Coordinates of C-alpha atoms (C1' of nucleotides) in Angstrom, one line a residue:
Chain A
X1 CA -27.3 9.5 -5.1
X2 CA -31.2 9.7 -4.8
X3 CA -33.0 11.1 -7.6
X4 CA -36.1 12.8 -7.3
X5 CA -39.1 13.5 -9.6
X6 CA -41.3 15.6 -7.9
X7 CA -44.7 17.1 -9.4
X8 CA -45.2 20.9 -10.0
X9 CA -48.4 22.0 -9.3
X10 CA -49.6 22.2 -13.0
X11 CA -49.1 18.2 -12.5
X12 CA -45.8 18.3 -14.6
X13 CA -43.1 16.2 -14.1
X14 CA -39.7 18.2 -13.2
X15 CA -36.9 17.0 -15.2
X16 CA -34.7 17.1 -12.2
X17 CA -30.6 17.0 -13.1
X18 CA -32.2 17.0 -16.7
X19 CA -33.0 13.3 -16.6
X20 CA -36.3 13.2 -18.5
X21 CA -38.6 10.7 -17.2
X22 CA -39.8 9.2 -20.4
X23 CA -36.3 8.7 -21.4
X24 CA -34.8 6.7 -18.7
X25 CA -37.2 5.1 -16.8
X26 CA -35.2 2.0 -15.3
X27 CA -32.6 4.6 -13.8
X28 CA -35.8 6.5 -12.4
X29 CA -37.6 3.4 -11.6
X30 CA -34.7 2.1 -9.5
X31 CA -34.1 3.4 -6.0
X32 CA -30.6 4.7 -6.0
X33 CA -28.5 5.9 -9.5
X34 CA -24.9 5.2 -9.6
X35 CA -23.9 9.0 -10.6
X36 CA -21.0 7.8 -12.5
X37 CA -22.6 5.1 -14.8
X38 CA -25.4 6.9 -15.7
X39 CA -25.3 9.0 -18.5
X40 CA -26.0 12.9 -18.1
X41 CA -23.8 14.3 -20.0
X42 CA -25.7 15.7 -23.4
X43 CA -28.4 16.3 -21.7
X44 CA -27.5 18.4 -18.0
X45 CA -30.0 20.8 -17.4
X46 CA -31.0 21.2 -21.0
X47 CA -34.9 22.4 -20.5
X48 CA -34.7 23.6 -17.0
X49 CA -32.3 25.6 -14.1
X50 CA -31.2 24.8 -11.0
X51 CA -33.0 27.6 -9.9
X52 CA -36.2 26.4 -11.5
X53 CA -35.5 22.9 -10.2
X54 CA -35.3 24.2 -6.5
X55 CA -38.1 26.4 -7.1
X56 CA -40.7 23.3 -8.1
X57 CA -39.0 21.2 -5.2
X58 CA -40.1 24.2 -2.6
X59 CA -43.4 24.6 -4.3
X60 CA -44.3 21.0 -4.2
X61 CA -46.8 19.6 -1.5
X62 CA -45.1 17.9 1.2
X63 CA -47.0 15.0 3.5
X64 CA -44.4 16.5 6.5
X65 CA -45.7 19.0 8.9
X66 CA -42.8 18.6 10.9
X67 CA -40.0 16.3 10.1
X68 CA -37.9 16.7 13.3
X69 CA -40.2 14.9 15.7
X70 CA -39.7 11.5 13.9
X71 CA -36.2 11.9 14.4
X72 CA -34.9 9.4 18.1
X73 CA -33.5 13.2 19.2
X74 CA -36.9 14.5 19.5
X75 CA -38.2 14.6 22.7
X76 CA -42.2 15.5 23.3
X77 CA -43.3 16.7 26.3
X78 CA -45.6 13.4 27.1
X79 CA -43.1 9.6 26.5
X80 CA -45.6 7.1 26.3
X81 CA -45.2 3.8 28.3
X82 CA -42.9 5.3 30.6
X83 CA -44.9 7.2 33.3
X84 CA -43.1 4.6 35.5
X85 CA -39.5 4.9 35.2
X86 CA -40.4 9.1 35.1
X87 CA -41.6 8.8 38.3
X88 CA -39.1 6.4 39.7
X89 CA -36.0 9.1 38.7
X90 CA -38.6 11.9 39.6
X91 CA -38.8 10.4 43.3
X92 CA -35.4 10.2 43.4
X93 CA -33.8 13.4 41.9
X94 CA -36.4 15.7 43.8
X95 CA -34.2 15.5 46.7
X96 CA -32.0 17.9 45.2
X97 CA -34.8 20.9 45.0
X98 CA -34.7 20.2 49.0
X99 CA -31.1 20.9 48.2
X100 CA -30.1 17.5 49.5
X101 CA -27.4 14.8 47.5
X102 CA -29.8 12.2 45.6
X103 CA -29.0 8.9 45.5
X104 CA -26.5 7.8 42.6
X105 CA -28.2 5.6 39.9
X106 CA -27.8 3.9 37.3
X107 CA -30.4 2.9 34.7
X108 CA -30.2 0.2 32.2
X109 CA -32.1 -0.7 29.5
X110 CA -31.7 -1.7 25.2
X111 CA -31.3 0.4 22.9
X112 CA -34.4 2.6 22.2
X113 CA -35.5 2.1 25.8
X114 CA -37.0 5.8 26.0
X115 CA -33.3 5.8 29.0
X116 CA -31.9 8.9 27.8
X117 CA -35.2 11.1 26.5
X118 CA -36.5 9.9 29.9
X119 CA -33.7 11.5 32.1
X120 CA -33.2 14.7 29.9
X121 CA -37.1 15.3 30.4
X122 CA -36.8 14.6 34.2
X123 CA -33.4 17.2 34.1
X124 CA -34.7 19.4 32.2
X125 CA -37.7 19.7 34.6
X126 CA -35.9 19.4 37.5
X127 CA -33.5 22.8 36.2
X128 CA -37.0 24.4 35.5
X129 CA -38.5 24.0 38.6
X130 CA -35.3 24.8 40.4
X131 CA -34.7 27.7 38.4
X132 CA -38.5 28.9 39.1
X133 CA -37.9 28.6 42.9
X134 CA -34.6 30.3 42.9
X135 CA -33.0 26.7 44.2
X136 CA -29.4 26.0 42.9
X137 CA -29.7 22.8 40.2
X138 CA -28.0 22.2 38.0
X139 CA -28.2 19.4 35.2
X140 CA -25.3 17.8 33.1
X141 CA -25.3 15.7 30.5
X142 CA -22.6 13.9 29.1
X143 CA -22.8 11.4 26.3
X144 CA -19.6 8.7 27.0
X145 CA -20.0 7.5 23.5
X146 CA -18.2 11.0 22.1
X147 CA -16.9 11.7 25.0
X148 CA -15.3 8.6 25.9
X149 CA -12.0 9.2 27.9
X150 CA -11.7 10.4 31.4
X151 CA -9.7 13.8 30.4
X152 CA -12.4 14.6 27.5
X153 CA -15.0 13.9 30.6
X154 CA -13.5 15.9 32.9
X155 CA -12.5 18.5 30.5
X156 CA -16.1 19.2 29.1
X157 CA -17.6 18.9 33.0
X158 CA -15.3 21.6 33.9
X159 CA -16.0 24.0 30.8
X160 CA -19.5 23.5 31.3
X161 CA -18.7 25.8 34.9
X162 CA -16.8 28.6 32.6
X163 CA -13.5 27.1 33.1
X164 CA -10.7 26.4 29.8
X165 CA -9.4 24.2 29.4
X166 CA -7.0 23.3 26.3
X167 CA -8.4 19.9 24.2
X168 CA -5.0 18.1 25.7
X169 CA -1.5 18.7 27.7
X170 CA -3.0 18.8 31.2
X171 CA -2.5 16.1 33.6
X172 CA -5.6 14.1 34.4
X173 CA -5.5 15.3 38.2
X174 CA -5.4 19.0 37.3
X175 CA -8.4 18.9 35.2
X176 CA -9.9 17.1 37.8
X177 CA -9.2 19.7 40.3
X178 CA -10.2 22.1 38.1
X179 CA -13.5 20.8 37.5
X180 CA -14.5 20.6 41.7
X181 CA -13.0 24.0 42.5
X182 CA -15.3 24.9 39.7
X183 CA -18.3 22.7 41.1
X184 CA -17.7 23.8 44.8
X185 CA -17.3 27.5 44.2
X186 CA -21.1 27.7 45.2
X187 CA -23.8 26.0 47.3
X188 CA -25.6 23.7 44.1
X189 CA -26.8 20.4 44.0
X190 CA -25.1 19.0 40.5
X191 CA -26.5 16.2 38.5
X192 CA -24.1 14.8 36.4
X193 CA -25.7 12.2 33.6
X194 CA -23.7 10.0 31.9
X195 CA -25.1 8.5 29.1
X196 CA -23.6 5.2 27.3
X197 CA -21.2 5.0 30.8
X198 CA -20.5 1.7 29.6
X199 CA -17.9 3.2 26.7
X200 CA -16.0 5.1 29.3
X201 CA -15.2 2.0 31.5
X202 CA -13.1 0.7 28.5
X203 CA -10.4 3.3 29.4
X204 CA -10.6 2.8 33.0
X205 CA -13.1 3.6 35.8
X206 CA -10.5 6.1 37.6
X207 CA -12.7 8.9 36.8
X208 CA -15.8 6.8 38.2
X209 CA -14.3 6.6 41.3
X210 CA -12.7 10.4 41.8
X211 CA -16.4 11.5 40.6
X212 CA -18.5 9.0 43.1
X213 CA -16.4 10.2 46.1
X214 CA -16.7 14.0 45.2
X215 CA -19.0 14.8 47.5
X216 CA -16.4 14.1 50.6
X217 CA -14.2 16.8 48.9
X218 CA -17.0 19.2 48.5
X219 CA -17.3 22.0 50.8
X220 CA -20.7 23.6 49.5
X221 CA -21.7 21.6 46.2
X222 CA -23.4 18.7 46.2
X223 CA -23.0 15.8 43.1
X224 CA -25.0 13.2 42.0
X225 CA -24.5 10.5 39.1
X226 CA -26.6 8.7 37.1
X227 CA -25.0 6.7 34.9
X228 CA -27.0 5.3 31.7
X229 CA -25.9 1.8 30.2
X230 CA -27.4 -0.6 27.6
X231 CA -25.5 -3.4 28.8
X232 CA -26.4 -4.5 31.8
X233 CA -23.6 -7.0 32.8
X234 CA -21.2 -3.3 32.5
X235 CA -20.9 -3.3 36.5
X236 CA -19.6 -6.7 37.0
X237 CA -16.2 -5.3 35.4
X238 CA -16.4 -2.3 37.8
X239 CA -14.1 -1.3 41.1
X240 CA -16.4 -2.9 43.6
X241 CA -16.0 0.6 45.6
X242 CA -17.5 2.4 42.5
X243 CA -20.0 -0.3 41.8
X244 CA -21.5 0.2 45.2
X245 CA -21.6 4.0 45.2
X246 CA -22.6 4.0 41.9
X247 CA -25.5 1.9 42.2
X248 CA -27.1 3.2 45.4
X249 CA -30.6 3.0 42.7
X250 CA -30.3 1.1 39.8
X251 CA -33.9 1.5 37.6
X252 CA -34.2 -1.0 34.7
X253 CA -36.0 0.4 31.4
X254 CA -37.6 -3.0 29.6
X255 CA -38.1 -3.4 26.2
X256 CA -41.3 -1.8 24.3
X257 CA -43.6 -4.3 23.2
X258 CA -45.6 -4.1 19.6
X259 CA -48.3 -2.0 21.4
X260 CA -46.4 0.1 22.8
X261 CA -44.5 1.0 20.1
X262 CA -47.4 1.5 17.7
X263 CA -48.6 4.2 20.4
X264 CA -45.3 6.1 20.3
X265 CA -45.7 6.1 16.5
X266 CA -49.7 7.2 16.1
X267 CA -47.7 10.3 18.8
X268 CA -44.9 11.0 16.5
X269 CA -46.7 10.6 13.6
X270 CA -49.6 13.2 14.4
X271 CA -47.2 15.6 15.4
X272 CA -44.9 14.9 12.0
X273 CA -47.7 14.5 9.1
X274 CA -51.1 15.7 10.9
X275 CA -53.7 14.1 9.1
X276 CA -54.2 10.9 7.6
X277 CA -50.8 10.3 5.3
X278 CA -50.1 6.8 6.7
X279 CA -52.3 4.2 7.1
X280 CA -52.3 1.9 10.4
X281 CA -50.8 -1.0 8.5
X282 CA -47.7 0.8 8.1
X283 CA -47.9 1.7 12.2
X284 CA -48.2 -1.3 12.9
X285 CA -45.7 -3.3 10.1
X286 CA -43.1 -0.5 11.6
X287 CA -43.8 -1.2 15.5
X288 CA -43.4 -5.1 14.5
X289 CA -40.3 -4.9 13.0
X290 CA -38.5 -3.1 15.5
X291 CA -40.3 -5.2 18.3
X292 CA -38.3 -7.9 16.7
X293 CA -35.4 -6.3 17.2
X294 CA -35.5 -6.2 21.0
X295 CA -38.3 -3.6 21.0
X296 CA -36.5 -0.1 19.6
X297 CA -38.0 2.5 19.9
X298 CA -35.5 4.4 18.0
X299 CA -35.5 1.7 15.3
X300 CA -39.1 2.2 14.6
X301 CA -39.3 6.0 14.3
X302 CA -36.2 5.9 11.7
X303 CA -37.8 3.1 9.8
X304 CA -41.5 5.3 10.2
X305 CA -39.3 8.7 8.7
X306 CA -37.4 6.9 6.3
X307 CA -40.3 5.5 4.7
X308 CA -41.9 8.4 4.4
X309 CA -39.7 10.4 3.2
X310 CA -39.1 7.3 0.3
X311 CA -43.0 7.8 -0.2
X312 CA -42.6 11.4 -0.7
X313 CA -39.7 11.3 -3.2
X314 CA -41.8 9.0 -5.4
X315 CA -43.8 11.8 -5.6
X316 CA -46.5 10.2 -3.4
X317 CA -48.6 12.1 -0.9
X318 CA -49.0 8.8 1.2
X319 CA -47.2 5.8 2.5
X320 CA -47.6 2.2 2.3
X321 CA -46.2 -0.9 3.6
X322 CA -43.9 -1.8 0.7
X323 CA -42.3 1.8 1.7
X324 CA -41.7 0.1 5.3
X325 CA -40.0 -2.8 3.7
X326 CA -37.9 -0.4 1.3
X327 CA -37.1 1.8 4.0
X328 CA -35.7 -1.3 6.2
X329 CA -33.6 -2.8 3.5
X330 CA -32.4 1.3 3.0
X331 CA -31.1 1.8 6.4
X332 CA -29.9 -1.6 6.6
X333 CA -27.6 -1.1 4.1
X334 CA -26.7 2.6 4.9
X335 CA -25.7 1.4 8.4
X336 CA -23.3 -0.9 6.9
X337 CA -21.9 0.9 4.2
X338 CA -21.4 3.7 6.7
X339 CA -19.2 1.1 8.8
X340 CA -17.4 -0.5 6.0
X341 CA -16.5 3.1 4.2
X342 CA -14.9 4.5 6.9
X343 CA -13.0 1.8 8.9
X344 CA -9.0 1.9 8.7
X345 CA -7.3 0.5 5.9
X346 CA -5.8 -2.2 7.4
X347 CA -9.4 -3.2 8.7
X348 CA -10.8 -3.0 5.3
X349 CA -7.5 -4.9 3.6
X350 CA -9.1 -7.8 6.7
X351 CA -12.5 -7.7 5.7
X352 CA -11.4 -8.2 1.3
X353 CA -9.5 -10.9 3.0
X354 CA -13.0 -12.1 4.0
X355 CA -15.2 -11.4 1.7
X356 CA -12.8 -13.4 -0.9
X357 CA -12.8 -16.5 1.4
X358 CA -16.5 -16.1 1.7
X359 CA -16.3 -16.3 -2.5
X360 CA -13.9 -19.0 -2.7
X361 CA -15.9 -21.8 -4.0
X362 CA -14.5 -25.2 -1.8
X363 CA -16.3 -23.8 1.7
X364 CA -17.2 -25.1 4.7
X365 CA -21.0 -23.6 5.1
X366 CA -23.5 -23.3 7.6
X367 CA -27.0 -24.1 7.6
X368 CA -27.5 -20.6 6.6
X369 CA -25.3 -21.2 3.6
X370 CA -22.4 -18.9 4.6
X371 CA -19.2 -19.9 4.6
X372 CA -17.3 -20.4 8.1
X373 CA -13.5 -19.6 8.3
X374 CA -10.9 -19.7 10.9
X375 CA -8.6 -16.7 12.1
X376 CA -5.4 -19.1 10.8
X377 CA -7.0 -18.9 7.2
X378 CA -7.9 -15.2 7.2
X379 CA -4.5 -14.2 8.7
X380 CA -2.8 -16.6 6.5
X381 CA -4.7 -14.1 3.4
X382 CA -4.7 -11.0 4.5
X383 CA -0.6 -11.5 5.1
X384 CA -0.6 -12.7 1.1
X385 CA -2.5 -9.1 0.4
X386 CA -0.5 -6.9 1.9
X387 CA 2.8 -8.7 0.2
X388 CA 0.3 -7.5 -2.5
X389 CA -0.1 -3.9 -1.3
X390 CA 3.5 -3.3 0.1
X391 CA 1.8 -3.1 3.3
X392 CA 2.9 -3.2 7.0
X393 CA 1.8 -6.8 8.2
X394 CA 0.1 -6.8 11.5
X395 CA 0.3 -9.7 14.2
X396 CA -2.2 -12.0 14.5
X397 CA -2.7 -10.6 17.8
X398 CA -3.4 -7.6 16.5
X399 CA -5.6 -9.3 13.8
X400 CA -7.5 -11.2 16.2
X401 CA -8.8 -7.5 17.7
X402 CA -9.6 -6.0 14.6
X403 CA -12.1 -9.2 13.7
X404 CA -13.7 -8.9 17.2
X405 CA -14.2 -5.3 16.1
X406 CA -15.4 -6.2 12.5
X407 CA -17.7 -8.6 14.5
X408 CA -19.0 -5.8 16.8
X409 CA -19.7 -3.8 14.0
X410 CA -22.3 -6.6 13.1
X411 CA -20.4 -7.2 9.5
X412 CA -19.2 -10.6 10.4
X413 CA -20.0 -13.3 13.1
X414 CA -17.1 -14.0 14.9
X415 CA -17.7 -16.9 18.0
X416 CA -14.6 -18.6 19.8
X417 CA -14.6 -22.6 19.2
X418 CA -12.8 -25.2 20.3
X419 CA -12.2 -28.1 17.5
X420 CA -10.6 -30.4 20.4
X421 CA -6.9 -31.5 18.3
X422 CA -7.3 -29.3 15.7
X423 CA -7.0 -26.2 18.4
X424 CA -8.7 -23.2 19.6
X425 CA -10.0 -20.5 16.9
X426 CA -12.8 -17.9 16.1
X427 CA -15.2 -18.6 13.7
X428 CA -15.9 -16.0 11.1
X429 CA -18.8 -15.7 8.7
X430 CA -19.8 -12.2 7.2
X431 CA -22.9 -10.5 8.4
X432 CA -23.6 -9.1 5.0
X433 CA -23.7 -10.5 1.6
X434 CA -20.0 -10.4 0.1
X435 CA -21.0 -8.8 -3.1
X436 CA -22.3 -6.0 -1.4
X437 CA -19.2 -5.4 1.1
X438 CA -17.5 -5.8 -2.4
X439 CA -19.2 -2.7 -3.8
X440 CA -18.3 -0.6 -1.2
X441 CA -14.6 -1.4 -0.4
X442 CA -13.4 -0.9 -4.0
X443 CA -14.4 3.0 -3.5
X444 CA -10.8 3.0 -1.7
X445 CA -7.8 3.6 -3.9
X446 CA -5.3 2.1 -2.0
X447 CA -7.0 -1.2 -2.6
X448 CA -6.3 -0.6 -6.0
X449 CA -3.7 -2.7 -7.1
X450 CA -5.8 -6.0 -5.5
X451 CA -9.2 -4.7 -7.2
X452 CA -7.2 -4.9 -11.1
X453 CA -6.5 -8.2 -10.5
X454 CA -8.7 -10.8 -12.1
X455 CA -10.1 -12.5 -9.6
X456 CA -8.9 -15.9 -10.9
X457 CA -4.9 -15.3 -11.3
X458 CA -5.8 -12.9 -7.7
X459 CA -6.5 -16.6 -5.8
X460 CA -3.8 -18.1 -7.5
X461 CA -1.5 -15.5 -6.2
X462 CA -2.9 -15.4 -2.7
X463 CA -3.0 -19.9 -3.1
X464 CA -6.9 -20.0 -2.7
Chain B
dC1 C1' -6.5 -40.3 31.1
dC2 C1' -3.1 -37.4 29.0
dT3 C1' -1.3 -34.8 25.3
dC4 C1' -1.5 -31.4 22.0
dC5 C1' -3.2 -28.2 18.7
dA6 C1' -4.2 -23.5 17.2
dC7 C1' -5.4 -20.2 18.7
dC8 C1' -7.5 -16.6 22.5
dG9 C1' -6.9 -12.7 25.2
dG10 C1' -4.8 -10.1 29.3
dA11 C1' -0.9 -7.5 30.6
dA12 C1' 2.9 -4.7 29.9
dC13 C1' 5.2 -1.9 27.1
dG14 C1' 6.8 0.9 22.8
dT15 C1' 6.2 4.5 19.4
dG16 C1' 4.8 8.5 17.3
dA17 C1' 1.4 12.4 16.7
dG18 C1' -0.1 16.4 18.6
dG19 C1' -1.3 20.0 22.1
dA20 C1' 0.2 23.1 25.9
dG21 C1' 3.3 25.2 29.2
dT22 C1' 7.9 27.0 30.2
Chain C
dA1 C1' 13.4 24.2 21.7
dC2 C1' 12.3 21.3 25.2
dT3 C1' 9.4 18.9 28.4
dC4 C1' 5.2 16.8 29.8
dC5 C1' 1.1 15.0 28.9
dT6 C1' -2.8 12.1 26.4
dC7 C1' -4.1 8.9 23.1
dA8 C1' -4.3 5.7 19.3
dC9 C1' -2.3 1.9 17.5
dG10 C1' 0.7 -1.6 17.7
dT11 C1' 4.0 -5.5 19.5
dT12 C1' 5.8 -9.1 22.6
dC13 C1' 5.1 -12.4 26.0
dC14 C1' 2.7 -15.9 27.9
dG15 C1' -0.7 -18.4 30.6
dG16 C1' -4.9 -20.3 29.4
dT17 C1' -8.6 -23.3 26.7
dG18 C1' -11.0 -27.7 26.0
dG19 C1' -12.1 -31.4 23.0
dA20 C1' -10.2 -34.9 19.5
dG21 C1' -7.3 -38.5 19.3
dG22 C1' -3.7 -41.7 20.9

DNA sequence: CCTCCACCGGAACGTGAGGAGT
DNA sequence: ACTCCTCACGTTCCGGTGGAGG
């Protein structure tokens, strides 16, 4: 829980959940209070309401004009850096105001690569214009991530012409058929993005190659893909057919550079706070640490809000570099506890496995000082816990795909080694310090019975 | 040079939940 | 109630893999 202690305008300090600031300074002091060790109860909302409380929040000065525009969802009307790639797609896509098919494409790019604000701008503009001059266009946009099965894809694509259809029970082919009567019922030029395509291709390109061939079944529609990836080796796993027709234009989005990125902040960041409420050090600490992270655009207007919005619940008016570096540690660790918190159990039951082998004191280590262990000695565990736990035991097939997920995750390292005699394995080391993985695994009750253990007679049992 | 270890990971298949149509 | 479908999650089978060690 964050706990705030904002100033009224009198200059007062609000008592906020009745915590009085002189009286417990190191829970105010630190960052984030552990609701259930800290102690409220005698004094909860003795001097003031929760009425009064909102009230002061409301009346107190905030540094944000608007919040929203620091948020990666934003898109302003001007993308710096990227009058480029906008023209590129523009050049391409404006063939369908002349009511002709444009060419498929595919764009590529990392993360935070301005991809997908760029192609919603250029749809969005493209439906304008179209609409303004009476010209059939219409604009799709499908995000693969959520919608990441060929029936969901098909389903949505065909209720976004009016049709229903039921969440499942159809055959894939009917809601296919569905979806072009739908399209072809009138002369239009369609443009169907799909972001993340990359996530759909795990259950098959089938629907990649019924959509890329559409346009021979299409009697007065036209349809045209562009397909939006972040991993750019995606088409080598691809029908060759579909790869082709899908990549009749391929535009690649590179990284933003330091620069760059402190000019999309200084735009963001007049639009969000207005005046002067951030100093250019904090610019430019935030561009530099998302540069180093393959040049995120995303990354650096999160770390920018998150920041400031820190800042702000300290009561300041302004924010500084060491709000950056809290902000960065913040979201770090929010990412990951987000991960950890909700994976499956038997997932989690893996990663205590882990995190107890990473504990365990006779360790091989890396340079880096983390311990390195094999799948044989993690299976060889997490079988011992779930004795533990009553549990179903899972193959080590199985096992092997759930650490290659944990690994994806980015909570451990995971690499595939050969040790020549001594056989083929993956090497595991966590990601994230084992204490703090700890923390937020014993928040699950069917852990329980390994979490009373003491940890001493809980590696005798499990023969660490 | 050949063998062998300790797995990896693809493929095919099974199971059960859950929704929709008949 | 039954059938048909998708989908998530899991199993079994089995052909690799490639370097240490004989």
């Amino acid at each position: 829980m964050w706990c705030c202690s904002p100033v009224t305008e009198n200059g007062s300090r609000l008592s906020y959940y009745g915590l009085k600031y002189n009286y417990m300074p190191e829970i105010l002091n630190s960052d984030v209070v552990d609701v259930n060790s800290a102690t409220f109860g005698g004094c909860f909302l003795r001097n003031t309401s929760i009425a009064e409380v909102i009230e002061g929040l409301l009346e107190s000065k905030s540094m944000f004009l608007n919040r929203d525009v620091l948020r990666s969802t934003y898109v302003p009307e001007y993308l710096p850096h990227r009058d480029r790639e906008v023209e590129a797609l523009l050049k391409i896509l404006v063939v369908a105001l002349r009511g002709d098919t444009p060419s498929n494409i595919l764009i590529y790019g990392k993360t935070g690569t301005g991809k997908t604000a760029v192609t919603t701008h250029v749809g969005d503009e493209l439906e304008n214009v179209g609409a303004k001059r009476g010209i059939p266009c219409k604009v799709l946009y499908m995000n693969c991530e959520v919608i990441d099965t060929q029936y969901r894809l098909l389903a949505n694509l065909a209720r976004s012409f009016g049709k229903r259809i039921p969440m499942t029970g159809w055959p894939t082919d009917q809601v296919y058929s569905e979806f072009r009567s739908a399209v072809d019922s009138t002369e239009q030029v369609v443009v169907i993005i799909l972001d993340e395509i990359d996530k759909l291709m795990k259950k098959g390109d089938d629907v990649l190659y019924s959509l890329s061939r559409i346009n021979s079944t299409l009697d007065h529609a036209k349809v045209s893909l562009v397909g939006i990836s972040n991993d750019l080796t995606f088409t080598e796993f691809l029908d060759p057919r579909v790869r082709s027709s899908l990549g009749e234009e391929e535009i690649v989005f590179p990284p933003y550079n330091a620069d760059q990125l402190s000019d999309i902040l200084r735009q963001r960041a007049e639009m969000a706070f207005g005046n002067e409420s951030l100093s250019n050090e904090v610019i430019s600490l935030c561009a530099a640490l998302a540069a180093r992270e393959h040049g995120d655009a995303r990354k650096a207007l999160d770390l920018l809000r998150v920041s400031a919005e820190l800042a702000e619940r300290d009561g300041s008016m302004v924010v500084h570099v060491n709000n950056v570096r809290k902000a960065q540690s913040k979201i770090e660790s929010d990412r990951v506890e987000e991960v950890v918190v909700t994976l499956p159990t038997q997932s989690k039951l893996l990663l205590y496995g882990i995190t107890l082998l990473d504990k365990a004191t006779e360790s091989m280590r890396k340079p880096s000082g983390r311990k390195i262990m094999s799948t044989g000695e993690v299976y060889r565990i997490y079988k011992r816990m779930c004795a533990v736990l009553d549990l179903d035991v899972l193959t080590q097939r199985r096992i092997t795909e759930l650490i290659s997920e944990l690994d994806m995750l980015g909570i451990v390292n995971a690499t595939v080694v050969n040790r020549g005699r001594y056989g083929m394995t993956k090497e595991i080391s966590l990601e994230t310090p084992a204490d703090h993985v700890h923390r937020m695994l014993v928040t699950d009750t069917r852990l329980q019975p390994l979490l009373d253990m003491k940890f001493n007679s809980f590696q005798a049992q499990l023969g660490m």
